[in-house]
Amino acid sequence: MSQRFYIPLQWMISAAITLSLLVLSLALVTLSYQSTRETLLSATVSAAESASELLDGQIDQLIEPVASIVAQLQYDPLVSAVRFEERLKRVPALAQVLASNDVISAVYVGYPDGDFLLLRPINNERARRLLEAPDDARYLLQSVERRNGETLGRWAWYDENVRLKSIVIRPDYTFDPRNRPWFIDAEANNGRILTNPYVFYTTGEIGISLASQSATGAILAVDASVEDLSMQVDTLSPVPGTQLALVSEGNKVIGYQHIEQMVLPDINDSLRLALLSELDLPALNEVANSTQPAGTLFPVTMGDEPGFGLWSPLSTFANENLRVLMAVPEASLLADAKALLRKQVGLSLLLVIAFLPIGWWLGSRIGKPLHELADQVEAIGRFEFDAEIQGVHSNIREVHDLGLHTERMAGMITNFSRISQTLNRSTDLDNMISEVLHELASAVGATDAVVYLSNTEQTRLIRAGHVGPTRVPVTLTLGEDPVAAVTETLAREDQRLTTTKLVNRSNHPIGVLAINRPEQTIISDVEFERFMERMAGSVAIAIETRRLFKEQKALFDGIIRLLADAIDTKSPYTGGHCDRVPQVASILLNKVEAQTEGPFADFSLTAEERYEFTIAAWLHDCGKITTPEYIVDKATKLETLYNRLHEIRMRFEVLHRDAEIDYLADLNKGGDPELLVQKRDRQQAQLQHDFAFIARLNLGSEARVSDDDIERMNRIGDQTWWRHFSDRIGISFDEAERLAREPEPPLPCLELLLANKREHREPWGRNQPPVEPHHPNNRWGFDMLLPEYSANQGERYNLSIRRGTLNDEERFKINNHIVETYRMLTTLPWPRHLARVPDIAANHHERMDGTGYPRKLDGNAMSVSERIMAIADVFEALTAADRPYKPAKTLSESLSIMVSMALNGHCDRDLLKVFIETSAYRTYAVGFLKPEQLDDVDETTLVRQLETG
């Protein structure tokens, strides 16, 4: 009979009391935590509303004083001054305006005749450096005068007392205010205008321009900096780790705590404000794109951690609706609530313990900590490194120390696990270094940790990452011993500094890892240095790997652009096409991604998909490298490697001479001189007329050649001339092989003036491209009509071309470039994230109705990216000014043609509608088209045609 186990009553009572207290404590703690959490969330919403009100007030304080200054300057004598000397007299008044308001960056006047005068203060080292100002200069006066068709640009420097120091003639300074938007808008509105925030070209500051037209027609304007908004944004964070940004419509960033990230390079070496999507702020992008109403807190993801997001509107500013976007990390926001929760849980446990019998209390004080330690060690043994490991509290010293060491060991294992994960997964070098330093400092209890990397020239050490409260230099001079340079700079009397050299696979130093620890530590310097050497090796290899990856990507991009440039350079008539099409495509892609309604409301590309699109845009015509240059550049119908009209002209010369010879021969035979002269002159005059007609016919045009012209050309070509020399000597092997198909006629032989000879027609032979659907080697799905011959240089055949200069064979070779593009790109081993490059690059000649080439795909078979490429290619071709066979078309002409093409099933109507409605075409045109092409476009009519056609 088995012995039963009896539980003592003391244990049962203690267990019941303990369980009751635990349940009650859990309920109270839960309610308290939820209440505190709701209070903190509500306070965050209030903080966002207060930030909006504060920024609204600052915007009003910015605009109103500047507007008052512009109103006062309308009556200043400067607006009617004509001569440079007269305008100089008003410089003190302008300087007083600048001194009266710190936010004013420049005050200037644009005159109706194109003259321009601007005064700006030089009040910071950035402006002084950009303007190359003298040391004693406090103001810069920029002047442009236009007299008698000549432009005189002058810069005048003034000291702090507005005394003229020097005047410099600047021939390269030809600024014309009449072409600037602030001048045009102010002149058109006949009143005060306020621009949207933008980047000032000269100083790189972010600001606005306020302009107004005076009674004399001159436009007065003031530039005002709004960078204070970014400084204000930086002070509004309710908790550490908060992300704040002030954005306009289209998510253009006009206020952000890191001002230097807001300004990005643009085309033509200019600067522009960054879009929110261009900053590494995925949480704020999620807030910006959210459909949640203003002032509503909703969950977002901040890196790998949860957080909360909300947005709040500001008053209308420069016709743009501003919003304050805020993303708050949950850990920081609820830190106080969780701390209170832990405190209450601790108090509850103490309360439970206080009600237990002394025996139970003594037993639990000995057994419970050991049991907890066993559980924690067991969790570590199960590789549960993310499990929460806390120190065990006990009055027994050995148990307490064991708990502390277990806690420290678990924390270090967790830290090193995260370091390993970061080294293996992180692709961004800066983020990787920061995360590794954070975990490393946490693992070893460091007060500061920093990584310096040597620059390319091996002359300086650049700070790549830093964790800790101590301010460390951004750069250090790299001497013979980089470790010594870092040690000398970072050493502290109350800290233990350990520095280790970072060495790559080739054993070349690439930087230094330095860690400062408290003076009181249980780890000896020797042990820690050995650990640091091992850790530095892993970090150095990871850094080198990221650098190699970045350099290989840059090399890959460079090779692609080199190929595109080579194709553009190949022909002077299509030069720039491979460079301009990606510009159009990128502009349209940005506009499509910005759509919030319609068929593209949900369309967006990841960073990898956008890179894939960019690569495809640059490679969209790579097959043109196989297209013969004489076909691409063919300017006349008879042109091959040269214009064969010269041969035909020589035949006319022979007939002209023959008429002269016949005249002399008949004259010697006793013919009537007067009749013979008339006959000769009549023949020679007819030859002149006939050749002039052939020469005109040789010029291709968009007008269709009539049947009557072709018939007349054939009548002229039926004239004959005698050839006395062999056409089979002194020629190439290929040409001799073509002529050998027919026997050589005896000399002299009669030749037609214009001929279509057998040797003019070149058969395909082994070079037949696999473009027909039934071709056995066609594994790409091409579906194109193949001409009978590879080339046809027949003179009558080419002169009979109805429109343009290309015959069917040459047209096929032009179109065949897209076949070669697809074939070339599909042979490359593209990685998974670039697998669609061949399709995006090679489908821009397909049509929505499925009648395009090379594969006759319809709109359903093409992605949005592929259809964007088709529109970009057509628009660039229509507006290009470097084609030999057509003049450049204006914007209105080009868009009208594209609308007709869309209605006929050529390109995507919806995408073309976005292209027109968002004025994406004009964004491109301002940078790439000639001024005479930039005419007005009736967007409303064009969009209506697309919607109703």
PDB file of N, CA and C in Angstrom, residues 310-361:
ATOM      1  N   LEU A 310       0.399  60.179 -34.951  1.00  0.00           N
ATOM      2  CA  LEU A 310      -0.741  61.066 -35.152  1.00  0.00           C
ATOM      3  C   LEU A 310      -0.271  62.269 -35.943  1.00  0.00           C
ATOM      4  N   TRP A 311      -1.232  62.977 -36.492  1.00  0.00           N
ATOM      5  CA  TRP A 311      -0.896  64.203 -37.225  1.00  0.00           C
ATOM      6  C   TRP A 311      -1.882  65.302 -36.848  1.00  0.00           C
ATOM      7  N   SER A 312      -1.444  66.519 -37.003  1.00  0.00           N
ATOM      8  CA  SER A 312      -2.267  67.673 -36.646  1.00  0.00           C
ATOM      9  C   SER A 312      -2.082  68.747 -37.703  1.00  0.00           C
ATOM     10  N   PRO A 313      -3.171  69.384 -38.146  1.00  0.00           N
ATOM     11  CA  PRO A 313      -3.050  70.382 -39.220  1.00  0.00           C
ATOM     12  C   PRO A 313      -2.586  71.731 -38.680  1.00  0.00           C
ATOM     13  N   LEU A 314      -1.966  72.496 -39.604  1.00  0.00           N
ATOM     14  CA  LEU A 314      -1.630  73.885 -39.332  1.00  0.00           C
ATOM     15  C   LEU A 314      -2.459  74.759 -40.246  1.00  0.00           C
ATOM     16  N   SER A 315      -2.426  76.060 -39.994  1.00  0.00           N
ATOM     17  CA  SER A 315      -3.170  76.992 -40.856  1.00  0.00           C
ATOM     18  C   SER A 315      -2.538  77.017 -42.244  1.00  0.00           C
ATOM     19  N   THR A 316      -3.295  77.484 -43.221  1.00  0.00           N
ATOM     20  CA  THR A 316      -2.822  77.515 -44.614  1.00  0.00           C
ATOM     21  C   THR A 316      -1.660  78.488 -44.742  1.00  0.00           C
ATOM     22  N   PHE A 317      -0.595  78.022 -45.387  1.00  0.00           N
ATOM     23  CA  PHE A 317       0.618  78.818 -45.541  1.00  0.00           C
ATOM     24  C   PHE A 317       1.106  78.667 -46.967  1.00  0.00           C
ATOM     25  N   ALA A 318       1.140  79.808 -47.719  1.00  0.00           N
ATOM     26  CA  ALA A 318       1.607  79.808 -49.112  1.00  0.00           C
ATOM     27  C   ALA A 318       0.818  78.815 -49.944  1.00  0.00           C
ATOM     28  N   ASN A 319      -0.488  78.767 -49.697  1.00  0.00           N
ATOM     29  CA  ASN A 319      -1.399  77.922 -50.467  1.00  0.00           C
ATOM     30  C   ASN A 319      -1.100  76.449 -50.305  1.00  0.00           C
ATOM     31  N   GLU A 320      -0.406  76.079 -49.235  1.00  0.00           N
ATOM     32  CA  GLU A 320      -0.162  74.677 -48.973  1.00  0.00           C
ATOM     33  C   GLU A 320      -0.685  74.337 -47.583  1.00  0.00           C
ATOM     34  N   ASN A 321      -1.333  73.188 -47.463  1.00  0.00           N
ATOM     35  CA  ASN A 321      -1.824  72.752 -46.166  1.00  0.00           C
ATOM     36  C   ASN A 321      -0.691  72.057 -45.428  1.00  0.00           C
ATOM     37  N   LEU A 322      -0.248  72.661 -44.321  1.00  0.00           N
ATOM     38  CA  LEU A 322       0.847  72.092 -43.560  1.00  0.00           C
ATOM     39  C   LEU A 322       0.303  71.142 -42.505  1.00  0.00           C
ATOM     40  N   ARG A 323       1.116  70.123 -42.205  1.00  0.00           N
ATOM     41  CA  ARG A 323       0.751  69.169 -41.165  1.00  0.00           C
ATOM     42  C   ARG A 323       1.969  68.897 -40.283  1.00  0.00           C
ATOM     43  N   VAL A 324       1.704  68.727 -39.002  1.00  0.00           N
ATOM     44  CA  VAL A 324       2.728  68.261 -38.079  1.00  0.00           C
ATOM     45  C   VAL A 324       2.548  66.753 -37.940  1.00  0.00           C
ATOM     46  N   LEU A 325       3.586  65.991 -38.292  1.00  0.00           N
ATOM     47  CA  LEU A 325       3.558  64.543 -38.168  1.00  0.00           C
ATOM     48  C   LEU A 325       4.376  64.143 -36.944  1.00  0.00           C
ATOM     49  N   MET A 326       3.850  63.211 -36.176  1.00  0.00           N
ATOM     50  CA  MET A 326       4.540  62.795 -34.953  1.00  0.00           C
ATOM     51  C   MET A 326       4.476  61.282 -34.839  1.00  0.00           C
ATOM     52  N   ALA A 327       5.610  60.662 -34.515  1.00  0.00           N
ATOM     53  CA  ALA A 327       5.682  59.235 -34.229  1.00  0.00           C
ATOM     54  C   ALA A 327       6.420  59.068 -32.910  1.00  0.00           C
ATOM     55  N   VAL A 328       5.764  58.416 -31.944  1.00  0.00           N
ATOM     56  CA  VAL A 328       6.297  58.309 -30.586  1.00  0.00           C
ATOM     57  C   VAL A 328       6.546  56.832 -30.286  1.00  0.00           C
ATOM     58  N   PRO A 329       7.758  56.454 -29.868  1.00  0.00           N
ATOM     59  CA  PRO A 329       8.010  55.051 -29.513  1.00  0.00           C
ATOM     60  C   PRO A 329       7.211  54.652 -28.275  1.00  0.00           C
ATOM     61  N   GLU A 330       6.604  53.509 -28.365  1.00  0.00           N
ATOM     62  CA  GLU A 330       5.774  53.057 -27.248  1.00  0.00           C
ATOM     63  C   GLU A 330       6.607  52.868 -25.982  1.00  0.00           C
ATOM     64  N   ALA A 331       7.839  52.394 -26.152  1.00  0.00           N
ATOM     65  CA  ALA A 331       8.664  52.132 -24.976  1.00  0.00           C
ATOM     66  C   ALA A 331       8.938  53.415 -24.198  1.00  0.00           C
ATOM     67  N   SER A 332       9.227  54.503 -24.934  1.00  0.00           N
ATOM     68  CA  SER A 332       9.507  55.769 -24.250  1.00  0.00           C
ATOM     69  C   SER A 332       8.237  56.374 -23.669  1.00  0.00           C
ATOM     70  N   LEU A 333       7.142  56.303 -24.457  1.00  0.00           N
ATOM     71  CA  LEU A 333       5.898  56.920 -24.017  1.00  0.00           C
ATOM     72  C   LEU A 333       5.348  56.253 -22.756  1.00  0.00           C
ATOM     73  N   LEU A 334       5.444  54.929 -22.724  1.00  0.00           N
ATOM     74  CA  LEU A 334       4.850  54.194 -21.601  1.00  0.00           C
ATOM     75  C   LEU A 334       5.899  53.785 -20.573  1.00  0.00           C
ATOM     76  N   ALA A 335       7.081  54.416 -20.628  1.00  0.00           N
ATOM     77  CA  ALA A 335       8.145  54.027 -19.700  1.00  0.00           C
ATOM     78  C   ALA A 335       7.730  54.257 -18.249  1.00  0.00           C
ATOM     79  N   ASP A 336       7.117  55.432 -17.989  1.00  0.00           N
ATOM     80  CA  ASP A 336       6.688  55.723 -16.609  1.00  0.00           C
ATOM     81  C   ASP A 336       5.615  54.753 -16.152  1.00  0.00           C
ATOM     82  N   ALA A 337       4.671  54.445 -17.068  1.00  0.00           N
ATOM     83  CA  ALA A 337       3.597  53.515 -16.694  1.00  0.00           C
ATOM     84  C   ALA A 337       4.153  52.130 -16.378  1.00  0.00           C
ATOM     85  N   LYS A 338       5.140  51.689 -17.180  1.00  0.00           N
ATOM     86  CA  LYS A 338       5.710  50.369 -16.933  1.00  0.00           C
ATOM     87  C   LYS A 338       6.560  50.379 -15.661  1.00  0.00           C
ATOM     88  N   ALA A 339       7.238  51.503 -15.424  1.00  0.00           N
ATOM     89  CA  ALA A 339       8.005  51.587 -14.172  1.00  0.00           C
ATOM     90  C   ALA A 339       7.073  51.522 -12.959  1.00  0.00           C
ATOM     91  N   LEU A 340       5.939  52.237 -13.069  1.00  0.00           N
ATOM     92  CA  LEU A 340       4.962  52.179 -11.983  1.00  0.00           C
ATOM     93  C   LEU A 340       4.403  50.775 -11.833  1.00  0.00           C
ATOM     94  N   LEU A 341       4.187  50.109 -12.988  1.00  0.00           N
ATOM     95  CA  LEU A 341       3.679  48.739 -12.946  1.00  0.00           C
ATOM     96  C   LEU A 341       4.666  47.832 -12.210  1.00  0.00           C
ATOM     97  N   ARG A 342       5.960  47.952 -12.565  1.00  0.00           N
ATOM     98  CA  ARG A 342       6.946  47.105 -11.889  1.00  0.00           C
ATOM     99  C   ARG A 342       6.999  47.407 -10.394  1.00  0.00           C
ATOM    100  N   LYS A 343       6.870  48.698 -10.077  1.00  0.00           N
ATOM    101  CA  LYS A 343       6.906  49.074  -8.659  1.00  0.00           C
ATOM    102  C   LYS A 343       5.727  48.480  -7.901  1.00  0.00           C
ATOM    103  N   GLN A 344       4.534  48.548  -8.497  1.00  0.00           N
ATOM    104  CA  GLN A 344       3.344  48.017  -7.827  1.00  0.00           C
ATOM    105  C   GLN A 344       3.401  46.499  -7.703  1.00  0.00           C
ATOM    106  N   VAL A 345       3.959  45.866  -8.774  1.00  0.00           N
ATOM    107  CA  VAL A 345       4.100  44.407  -8.690  1.00  0.00           C
ATOM    108  C   VAL A 345       5.039  44.027  -7.554  1.00  0.00           C
ATOM    109  N   GLY A 346       6.135  44.784  -7.414  1.00  0.00           N
ATOM    110  CA  GLY A 346       7.064  44.510  -6.328  1.00  0.00           C
ATOM    111  C   GLY A 346       6.426  44.685  -4.954  1.00  0.00           C
ATOM    112  N   LEU A 347       5.630  45.790  -4.825  1.00  0.00           N
ATOM    113  CA  LEU A 347       4.957  46.019  -3.548  1.00  0.00           C
ATOM    114  C   LEU A 347       3.955  44.906  -3.243  1.00  0.00           C
ATOM    115  N   SER A 348       3.279  44.436  -4.278  1.00  0.00           N
ATOM    116  CA  SER A 348       2.310  43.344  -4.067  1.00  0.00           C
ATOM    117  C   SER A 348       2.993  42.077  -3.600  1.00  0.00           C
ATOM    118  N   LEU A 349       4.133  41.781  -4.189  1.00  0.00           N
ATOM    119  CA  LEU A 349       4.857  40.584  -3.772  1.00  0.00           C
ATOM    120  C   LEU A 349       5.317  40.702  -2.317  1.00  0.00           C
ATOM    121  N   LEU A 350       5.774  41.906  -1.981  1.00  0.00           N
ATOM    122  CA  LEU A 350       6.190  42.107  -0.589  1.00  0.00           C
ATOM    123  C   LEU A 350       5.013  41.938   0.369  1.00  0.00           C
ATOM    124  N   LEU A 351       3.833  42.422  -0.042  1.00  0.00           N
ATOM    125  CA  LEU A 351       2.649  42.277   0.795  1.00  0.00           C
ATOM    126  C   LEU A 351       2.288  40.814   0.992  1.00  0.00           C
ATOM    127  N   VAL A 352       2.412  40.043  -0.101  1.00  0.00           N
ATOM    128  CA  VAL A 352       2.118  38.613   0.001  1.00  0.00           C
ATOM    129  C   VAL A 352       3.081  37.935   0.976  1.00  0.00           C
ATOM    130  N   ILE A 353       4.342  38.264   0.814  1.00  0.00           N
ATOM    131  CA  ILE A 353       5.350  37.633   1.668  1.00  0.00           C
ATOM    132  C   ILE A 353       5.152  37.999   3.142  1.00  0.00           C
ATOM    133  N   ALA A 354       4.706  39.270   3.364  1.00  0.00           N
ATOM    134  CA  ALA A 354       4.545  39.725   4.749  1.00  0.00           C
ATOM    135  C   ALA A 354       3.486  38.930   5.505  1.00  0.00           C
ATOM    136  N   PHE A 355       2.502  38.352   4.825  1.00  0.00           N
ATOM    137  CA  PHE A 355       1.430  37.627   5.481  1.00  0.00           C
ATOM    138  C   PHE A 355       1.724  36.131   5.643  1.00  0.00           C
ATOM    139  N   LEU A 356       2.854  35.691   5.162  1.00  0.00           N
ATOM    140  CA  LEU A 356       3.193  34.270   5.286  1.00  0.00           C
ATOM    141  C   LEU A 356       3.795  33.993   6.673  1.00  0.00           C
ATOM    142  N   PRO A 357       3.617  32.809   7.186  1.00  0.00           N
ATOM    143  CA  PRO A 357       4.258  32.441   8.473  1.00  0.00           C
ATOM    144  C   PRO A 357       5.770  32.573   8.383  1.00  0.00           C
ATOM    145  N   ILE A 358       6.363  32.698   9.522  1.00  0.00           N
ATOM    146  CA  ILE A 358       7.809  32.889   9.579  1.00  0.00           C
ATOM    147  C   ILE A 358       8.528  31.706   8.927  1.00  0.00           C
ATOM    148  N   GLY A 359       8.042  30.532   9.178  1.00  0.00           N
ATOM    149  CA  GLY A 359       8.680  29.356   8.590  1.00  0.00           C
ATOM    150  C   GLY A 359       8.616  29.375   7.066  1.00  0.00           C
ATOM    151  N   TRP A 360       7.367  29.725   6.592  1.00  0.00           N
ATOM    152  CA  TRP A 360       7.222  29.793   5.142  1.00  0.00           C
ATOM    153  C   TRP A 360       8.124  30.874   4.563  1.00  0.00           C
ATOM    154  N   TRP A 361       8.198  31.988   5.306  1.00  0.00           N
ATOM    155  CA  TRP A 361       9.013  33.106   4.839  1.00  0.00           C
ATOM    156  C   TRP A 361      10.489  32.721   4.755  1.00  0.00           C
TER     157      TRP A 361
END
